[in-house]
GROMACS .gro file of C-alpha atoms in nm:
model
  312
    1MET     CA    1  -3.855   1.096   1.414
    2ALA     CA    2  -3.677   0.805   1.253
    3ASN     CA    3  -3.475   1.042   1.035
    4ASN     CA    4  -3.381   1.256   1.336
    5SER     CA    5  -3.275   0.947   1.530
    6SER     CA    6  -3.066   0.831   1.234
    7LEU     CA    7  -2.897   1.170   1.209
    8VAL     CA    8  -2.819   1.171   1.582
    9ASP     CA    9  -2.674   0.819   1.563
   10GLY     CA   10  -2.468   0.915   1.258
   11GLU     CA   11  -2.333   1.228   1.429
   12SER     CA   12  -2.258   1.031   1.746
   13SER     CA   13  -2.074   0.766   1.545
   14ARG     CA   14  -1.871   1.031   1.362
   15GLN     CA   15  -1.780   1.206   1.688
   16ASN     CA   16  -1.677   0.872   1.838
   17LYS     CA   17  -1.448   0.806   1.543
   18ILE     CA   18  -1.292   1.150   1.576
   19ASN     CA   19  -1.230   1.093   1.948
   20GLN     CA   20  -1.071   0.755   1.878
   21VAL     CA   21  -0.843   0.901   1.613
   22ILE     CA   22  -0.742   1.191   1.841
   23LEU     CA   23  -0.662   0.951   2.128
   24ALA     CA   24  -0.463   0.719   1.900
   25GLN     CA   25  -0.266   1.007   1.748
   26GLY     CA   26  -0.202   1.146   2.096
   27LEU     CA   27  -0.049   0.813   2.202
   28VAL     CA   28   0.154   0.799   1.881
   29ALA     CA   29   0.283   1.152   1.944
   30VAL     CA   30   0.393   1.055   2.297
   31PHE     CA   31   0.569   0.739   2.176
   32LEU     CA   32   0.739   0.930   1.893
   33PHE     CA   33   0.861   1.197   2.135
   34ILE     CA   34   1.007   0.931   2.367
   35ASN     CA   35   1.167   0.749   2.073
   36ILE     CA   36   1.322   1.068   1.933
   37LEU     CA   37   1.458   1.156   2.278
   38GLN     CA   38   1.614   0.810   2.310
   39ILE     CA   39   1.755   0.816   1.955
   40THR     CA   40   1.914   1.154   2.034
   41THR     CA   41   2.063   1.007   2.354
   42PHE     CA   42   2.201   0.713   2.155
   43PHE     CA   43   2.398   0.942   1.922
   44MET     CA   44   2.530   1.162   2.205
   45LYS     CA   45   2.772   0.907   2.350
   46ASP     CA   46   3.037   0.699   2.173
   47PHE     CA   47   2.976   0.403   2.405
   48PHE     CA   48   2.620   0.355   2.277
   49TYR     CA   49   2.684   0.359   1.902
   50THR     CA   50   2.988   0.130   1.939
   51THR     CA   51   2.804  -0.137   2.142
   52MET     CA   52   2.598  -0.400   1.962
   53ARG     CA   53   2.296  -0.414   2.192
   54TYR     CA   54   2.250  -0.037   2.181
   55ILE     CA   55   2.291  -0.031   1.801
   56LEU     CA   56   2.016  -0.293   1.770
   57PHE     CA   57   1.806  -0.098   2.019
   58ALA     CA   58   1.843   0.220   1.812
   59ASN     CA   59   1.746   0.024   1.501
   60THR     CA   60   1.427  -0.084   1.678
   61LEU     CA   61   1.349   0.275   1.778
   62LEU     CA   62   1.396   0.400   1.421
   63SER     CA   63   1.186   0.120   1.275
   64ASP     CA   64   0.911   0.162   1.536
   65SER     CA   65   0.900   0.537   1.474
   66LEU     CA   66   0.859   0.487   1.099
   67PHE     CA   67   0.597   0.218   1.162
   68LEU     CA   68   0.400   0.450   1.391
   69ILE     CA   69   0.406   0.725   1.130
   70MET     CA   70   0.298   0.490   0.849
   71THR     CA   71   0.016   0.329   1.048
   72SER     CA   72  -0.103   0.668   1.173
   73ILE     CA   73  -0.136   0.792   0.816
   74SER     CA   74  -0.317   0.471   0.724
   75VAL     CA   75  -0.556   0.498   1.021
   76ILE     CA   76  -0.644   0.862   0.945
   77LEU     CA   77  -0.705   0.789   0.576
   78SER     CA   78  -0.914   0.482   0.660
   79TYR     CA   79  -1.125   0.640   0.936
   80PHE     CA   80  -1.213   0.942   0.728
   81ARG     CA   81  -1.261   0.741   0.410
   82VAL     CA   82  -0.998   0.932   0.211
   83ALA     CA   83  -0.926   0.761  -0.123
   84SER     CA   84  -0.562   0.741  -0.235
   85HIS     CA   85  -0.388   0.640  -0.555
   86MET     CA   86  -0.301   0.272  -0.585
   87TRP     CA   87   0.075   0.336  -0.596
   88TRP     CA   88   0.056   0.533  -0.271
   89CYS     CA   89  -0.130   0.242  -0.109
   90LEU     CA   90   0.137  -0.002  -0.233
   91THR     CA   91   0.416   0.217  -0.093
   92LEU     CA   92   0.241   0.255   0.242
   93PHE     CA   93   0.175  -0.119   0.260
   94ALA     CA   94   0.536  -0.209   0.172
   95LEU     CA   95   0.697   0.028   0.425
   96SER     CA   96   0.463  -0.061   0.711
   97SER     CA   97   0.499  -0.436   0.641
   98VAL     CA   98   0.879  -0.421   0.647
   99CYS     CA   99   0.882  -0.215   0.967
  100ASN     CA  100   0.626  -0.450   1.120
  101PHE     CA  101   0.876  -0.737   1.087
  102VAL     CA  102   1.191  -0.540   1.171
  103THR     CA  103   1.089  -0.510   1.538
  104PRO     CA  104   1.044  -0.885   1.615
  105VAL     CA  105   1.347  -0.981   1.401
  106THR     CA  106   1.561  -0.724   1.586
  107LEU     CA  107   1.424  -0.851   1.919
  108THR     CA  108   1.543  -1.197   1.822
  109ALA     CA  109   1.889  -1.060   1.739
  110MET     CA  110   1.899  -0.876   2.074
  111THR     CA  111   1.801  -1.196   2.252
  112LEU     CA  112   2.087  -1.382   2.082
  113GLU     CA  113   2.324  -1.103   2.187
  114ARG     CA  114   2.216  -1.152   2.551
  115TYR     CA  115   2.258  -1.529   2.507
  116VAL     CA  116   2.616  -1.484   2.383
  117ALA     CA  117   2.694  -1.230   2.658
  118ILE     CA  118   2.576  -1.462   2.937
  119CYS     CA  119   2.639  -1.812   2.804
  120MET     CA  120   2.952  -1.741   2.593
  121PRO     CA  121   3.116  -1.442   2.766
  122LEU     CA  122   3.467  -1.516   2.632
  123ARG     CA  123   3.344  -1.492   2.271
  124HIS     CA  124   3.112  -1.196   2.324
  125GLY     CA  125   3.368  -0.935   2.218
  126GLU     CA  126   3.438  -1.127   1.897
  127LEU     CA  127   3.082  -1.221   1.798
  128CYS     CA  128   2.906  -0.903   1.909
  129SER     CA  129   3.146  -0.633   1.792
  130THR     CA  130   3.045  -0.302   1.633
  131ARG     CA  131   3.133  -0.446   1.293
  132SER     CA  132   2.908  -0.747   1.352
  133ALA     CA  133   2.622  -0.515   1.452
  134LEU     CA  134   2.659  -0.308   1.134
  135HIS     CA  135   2.656  -0.628   0.927
  136CYS     CA  136   2.353  -0.747   1.120
  137ILE     CA  137   2.136  -0.444   1.033
  138PRO     CA  138   2.108  -0.509   0.654
  139ILE     CA  139   2.049  -0.879   0.728
  140ILE     CA  140   1.760  -0.783   0.958
  141TYR     CA  141   1.604  -0.564   0.689
  142GLY     CA  142   1.663  -0.831   0.425
  143ILE     CA  143   1.484  -1.094   0.634
  144SER     CA  144   1.205  -0.849   0.720
  145SER     CA  145   1.151  -0.769   0.352
  146GLY     CA  146   1.088  -1.134   0.261
  147PRO     CA  147   0.712  -1.159   0.330
  148VAL     CA  148   0.613  -0.828   0.167
  149THR     CA  149   0.832  -0.904  -0.137
  150ILE     CA  150   0.645  -1.230  -0.194
  151ILE     CA  151   0.305  -1.061  -0.150
  152LEU     CA  152   0.392  -0.776  -0.388
  153LEU     CA  153   0.531  -1.011  -0.654
  154ILE     CA  154   0.204  -1.208  -0.645
  155PHE     CA  155   0.006  -0.881  -0.663
  156PHE     CA  156   0.201  -0.754  -0.965
  157ALA     CA  157   0.154  -1.089  -1.139
  158SER     CA  158  -0.225  -1.101  -1.080
  159ALA     CA  159  -0.338  -0.735  -1.087
  160THR     CA  160  -0.482  -0.578  -1.401
  161ARG     CA  161  -0.332  -0.261  -1.551
  162SER     CA  162  -0.644  -0.060  -1.475
  163LEU     CA  163  -0.607  -0.135  -1.105
  164TYR     CA  164  -0.288   0.074  -1.085
  165LYS     CA  165  -0.480   0.384  -1.197
  166GLU     CA  166  -0.760   0.356  -0.942
  167TYR     CA  167  -0.817   0.554  -0.621
  168MET     CA  168  -0.927   0.359  -0.314
  169ILE     CA  169  -0.924   0.342   0.066
  170CYS     CA  170  -0.581   0.206   0.160
  171SER     CA  171  -0.586  -0.128   0.343
  172ALA     CA  172  -0.426  -0.472   0.320
  173GLU     CA  173  -0.743  -0.601   0.151
  174VAL     CA  174  -0.664  -0.381  -0.151
  175ILE     CA  175  -0.332  -0.562  -0.201
  176LEU     CA  176  -0.456  -0.912  -0.116
  177LEU     CA  177  -0.692  -0.972  -0.409
  178TYR     CA  178  -0.776  -1.335  -0.332
  179THR     CA  179  -0.848  -1.528  -0.013
  180TRP     CA  180  -0.557  -1.766  -0.071
  181GLN     CA  181  -0.320  -1.466  -0.070
  182LYS     CA  182  -0.437  -1.380   0.281
  183HIS     CA  183  -0.377  -1.739   0.392
  184LEU     CA  184  -0.031  -1.731   0.230
  185ARG     CA  185   0.059  -1.409   0.409
  186SER     CA  186  -0.057  -1.557   0.739
  187ALA     CA  187   0.140  -1.879   0.678
  188ILE     CA  188   0.461  -1.687   0.599
  189SER     CA  189   0.418  -1.463   0.904
  190GLN     CA  190   0.353  -1.756   1.135
  191PHE     CA  191   0.659  -1.938   0.999
  192TYR     CA  192   0.873  -1.633   1.074
  193PHE     CA  193   0.737  -1.596   1.426
  194LEU     CA  194   0.773  -1.969   1.494
  195ILE     CA  195   1.144  -1.949   1.412
  196MET     CA  196   1.182  -1.637   1.629
  197LEU     CA  197   0.988  -1.794   1.916
  198ILE     CA  198   1.206  -2.108   1.906
  199THR     CA  199   1.517  -1.886   1.914
  200ILE     CA  200   1.392  -1.692   2.216
  201VAL     CA  201   1.289  -2.008   2.404
  202PHE     CA  202   1.630  -2.166   2.328
  203SER     CA  203   1.807  -1.856   2.463
  204TYR     CA  204   1.583  -1.843   2.770
  205VAL     CA  205   1.645  -2.208   2.861
  206ASN     CA  206   2.022  -2.176   2.829
  207ILE     CA  207   2.038  -1.846   3.019
  208MET     CA  208   1.826  -2.005   3.293
  209LYS     CA  209   2.078  -2.289   3.323
  210VAL     CA  210   2.359  -2.038   3.364
  211ALA     CA  211   2.151  -1.842   3.617
  212LYS     CA  212   2.113  -2.149   3.840
  213ALA     CA  213   2.488  -2.213   3.835
  214ALA     CA  214   2.593  -1.848   3.882
  215SER     CA  215   2.656  -1.673   4.214
  216GLY     CA  216   2.700  -1.318   4.345
  217ASP     CA  217   2.727  -1.042   4.086
  218ASP     CA  218   2.721  -1.294   3.802
  219LYS     CA  219   2.388  -1.428   3.924
  220LYS     CA  220   2.242  -1.077   3.944
  221SER     CA  221   2.356  -0.996   3.589
  222THR     CA  222   2.224  -1.326   3.459
  223GLN     CA  223   1.885  -1.277   3.626
  224LYS     CA  224   1.858  -0.934   3.462
  225GLY     CA  225   1.938  -1.089   3.125
  226LEU     CA  226   1.674  -1.354   3.190
  227ARG     CA  227   1.409  -1.089   3.263
  228THR     CA  228   1.505  -0.908   2.943
  229VAL     CA  229   1.450  -1.225   2.739
  230VAL     CA  230   1.110  -1.276   2.907
  231LEU     CA  231   1.008  -0.920   2.813
  232HIS     CA  232   1.123  -0.985   2.457
  233ALA     CA  233   0.909  -1.299   2.450
  234PHE     CA  234   0.604  -1.105   2.574
  235GLN     CA  235   0.665  -0.835   2.313
  236LEU     CA  236   0.692  -1.101   2.044
  237LEU     CA  237   0.368  -1.261   2.167
  238LEU     CA  238   0.182  -0.931   2.115
  239CYS     CA  239   0.324  -0.910   1.762
  240LEU     CA  240   0.216  -1.271   1.700
  241ILE     CA  241  -0.141  -1.202   1.814
  242GLN     CA  242  -0.149  -0.915   1.566
  243LEU     CA  243  -0.137  -1.175   1.284
  244TRP     CA  244  -0.480  -1.305   1.385
  245CYS     CA  245  -0.640  -0.961   1.402
  246PRO     CA  246  -0.738  -0.947   1.030
  247PHE     CA  247  -0.923  -1.280   1.060
  248ILE     CA  248  -1.109  -1.167   1.373
  249GLU     CA  249  -1.196  -0.832   1.214
  250ALA     CA  250  -1.321  -0.998   0.894
  251ALA     CA  251  -1.551  -1.227   1.096
  252VAL     CA  252  -1.684  -0.937   1.307
  253LEU     CA  253  -1.745  -0.724   0.996
  254GLN     CA  254  -2.002  -0.978   0.874
  255ILE     CA  255  -2.192  -0.944   1.203
  256ASN     CA  256  -2.183  -0.573   1.292
  257SER     CA  257  -2.001  -0.283   1.125
  258MET     CA  258  -1.997  -0.070   1.442
  259LEU     CA  259  -1.850  -0.355   1.645
  260TYR     CA  260  -1.596  -0.408   1.365
  261SER     CA  261  -1.479  -0.048   1.399
  262ASP     CA  262  -1.440  -0.083   1.779
  263ILE     CA  263  -1.255  -0.417   1.748
  264ARG     CA  264  -1.021  -0.276   1.486
  265TYR     CA  265  -0.945   0.023   1.707
  266PHE     CA  266  -0.879  -0.203   2.008
  267ASN     CA  267  -0.645  -0.423   1.801
  268TYR     CA  268  -0.458  -0.117   1.677
  269ILE     CA  269  -0.396   0.014   2.030
  270THR     CA  270  -0.321  -0.323   2.193
  271PHE     CA  271  -0.129  -0.517   1.930
  272MET     CA  272   0.031  -0.242   1.718
  273LEU     CA  273   0.102   0.048   1.952
  274ALA     CA  274   0.163  -0.146   2.277
  275PRO     CA  275   0.453  -0.366   2.150
  276ARG     CA  276   0.621  -0.052   2.014
  277CYS     CA  277   0.616   0.120   2.353
  278LEU     CA  278   0.778  -0.178   2.526
  279SER     CA  279   1.115  -0.136   2.351
  280PRO     CA  280   1.189   0.200   2.517
  281LEU     CA  281   1.086   0.047   2.850
  282ILE     CA  282   1.301  -0.266   2.818
  283TYR     CA  283   1.625  -0.099   2.711
  284GLY     CA  284   1.566   0.271   2.760
  285LEU     CA  285   1.458   0.268   3.123
  286ARG     CA  286   1.580  -0.068   3.257
  287ASP     CA  287   1.936  -0.021   3.132
  288GLU     CA  288   2.121   0.182   3.397
  289LYS     CA  289   2.378   0.346   3.168
  290PHE     CA  290   2.124   0.444   2.906
  291PHE     CA  291   1.879   0.568   3.169
  292LEU     CA  292   2.144   0.793   3.327
  293ALA     CA  293   2.231   0.937   2.987
  294LEU     CA  294   1.864   0.977   2.895
  295ARG     CA  295   1.787   1.159   3.220
  296HIS     CA  296   2.091   1.381   3.178
  297TYR     CA  297   2.001   1.495   2.824
  298ALA     CA  298   1.626   1.510   2.893
  299LEU     CA  299   1.693   1.757   3.175
  300CYS     CA  300   1.951   1.946   2.964
  301GLY     CA  301   2.234   1.847   3.198
  302LEU     CA  302   2.067   1.987   3.511
  303CYS     CA  303   2.065   1.646   3.679
  304LYS     CA  304   2.411   1.539   3.799
  305ASN     CA  305   2.474   1.167   3.756
  306LYS     CA  306   2.640   0.979   4.039
  307SER     CA  307   2.809   0.725   3.814
  308PRO     CA  308   3.179   0.825   3.773
  309ASP     CA  309   3.209   0.660   3.429
  310PHE     CA  310   2.902   0.829   3.282
  311PHE     CA  311   3.096   1.091   3.085
  312ILE     CA  312   3.369   0.849   2.969
   0.00000   0.00000   0.00000
């Protein structure tokens, strides 16, 4: 009887894992479809890929899409206990880590663009030109590569040669060989997010001052910019909470392995997938011009747009 009960529990646990993976991959597929549709819309009109805020938005979509693909592969391999070569794990870790930082760093750049547009309108054309946006992209990726570069350099300096030949379940714990490396990664990440949070708060306070002094159409535009900054701050908060997930999961793992699996799944949905679905909402649906273009191309031109400057 005990053996039968154990088999039933094992089968139930396996089925639960399969259902969780299917649901997660279903959500990822939906987000990827939306992102691809919005990226296609971005390249269909000159106005979008010559305007800084839309260029940064497209960069976020591309980074989020790559991050979703990388984390999906990692989740599938981890859930089904598929061992991979060490170099594959390193590549997966490096790409997902860079993309993980690109989103909040780009959000900070987009917040600064809104700050310049509202608080320094006369200099907006100069500071936020297409050329400035194209220069900004490699800077964003350079900044985002900082933490993973430090972690990988420490790994290469401390890992044995035999470790590179091994096959294992890919996870951050494979790369972070010592506890102090985990603390270092957390410290670097929190430093980054502290700088980004200060930048967003600074922008919010100054935009709020302009909002109080504005009137009419200017006030309406400023209030919209203020709401955008608030949404960026909320998105950044979700990314910041993600930093604490490994510590929570490690503590839960010592108590109950089943609970650990559920907590890890919850963290993945809430703090990895959720922030990535907010970007399309903030700029893809709230922005009137982009929404009109998105609706037009999504419906294959069947929906006539009322805006006279849509096709300019």
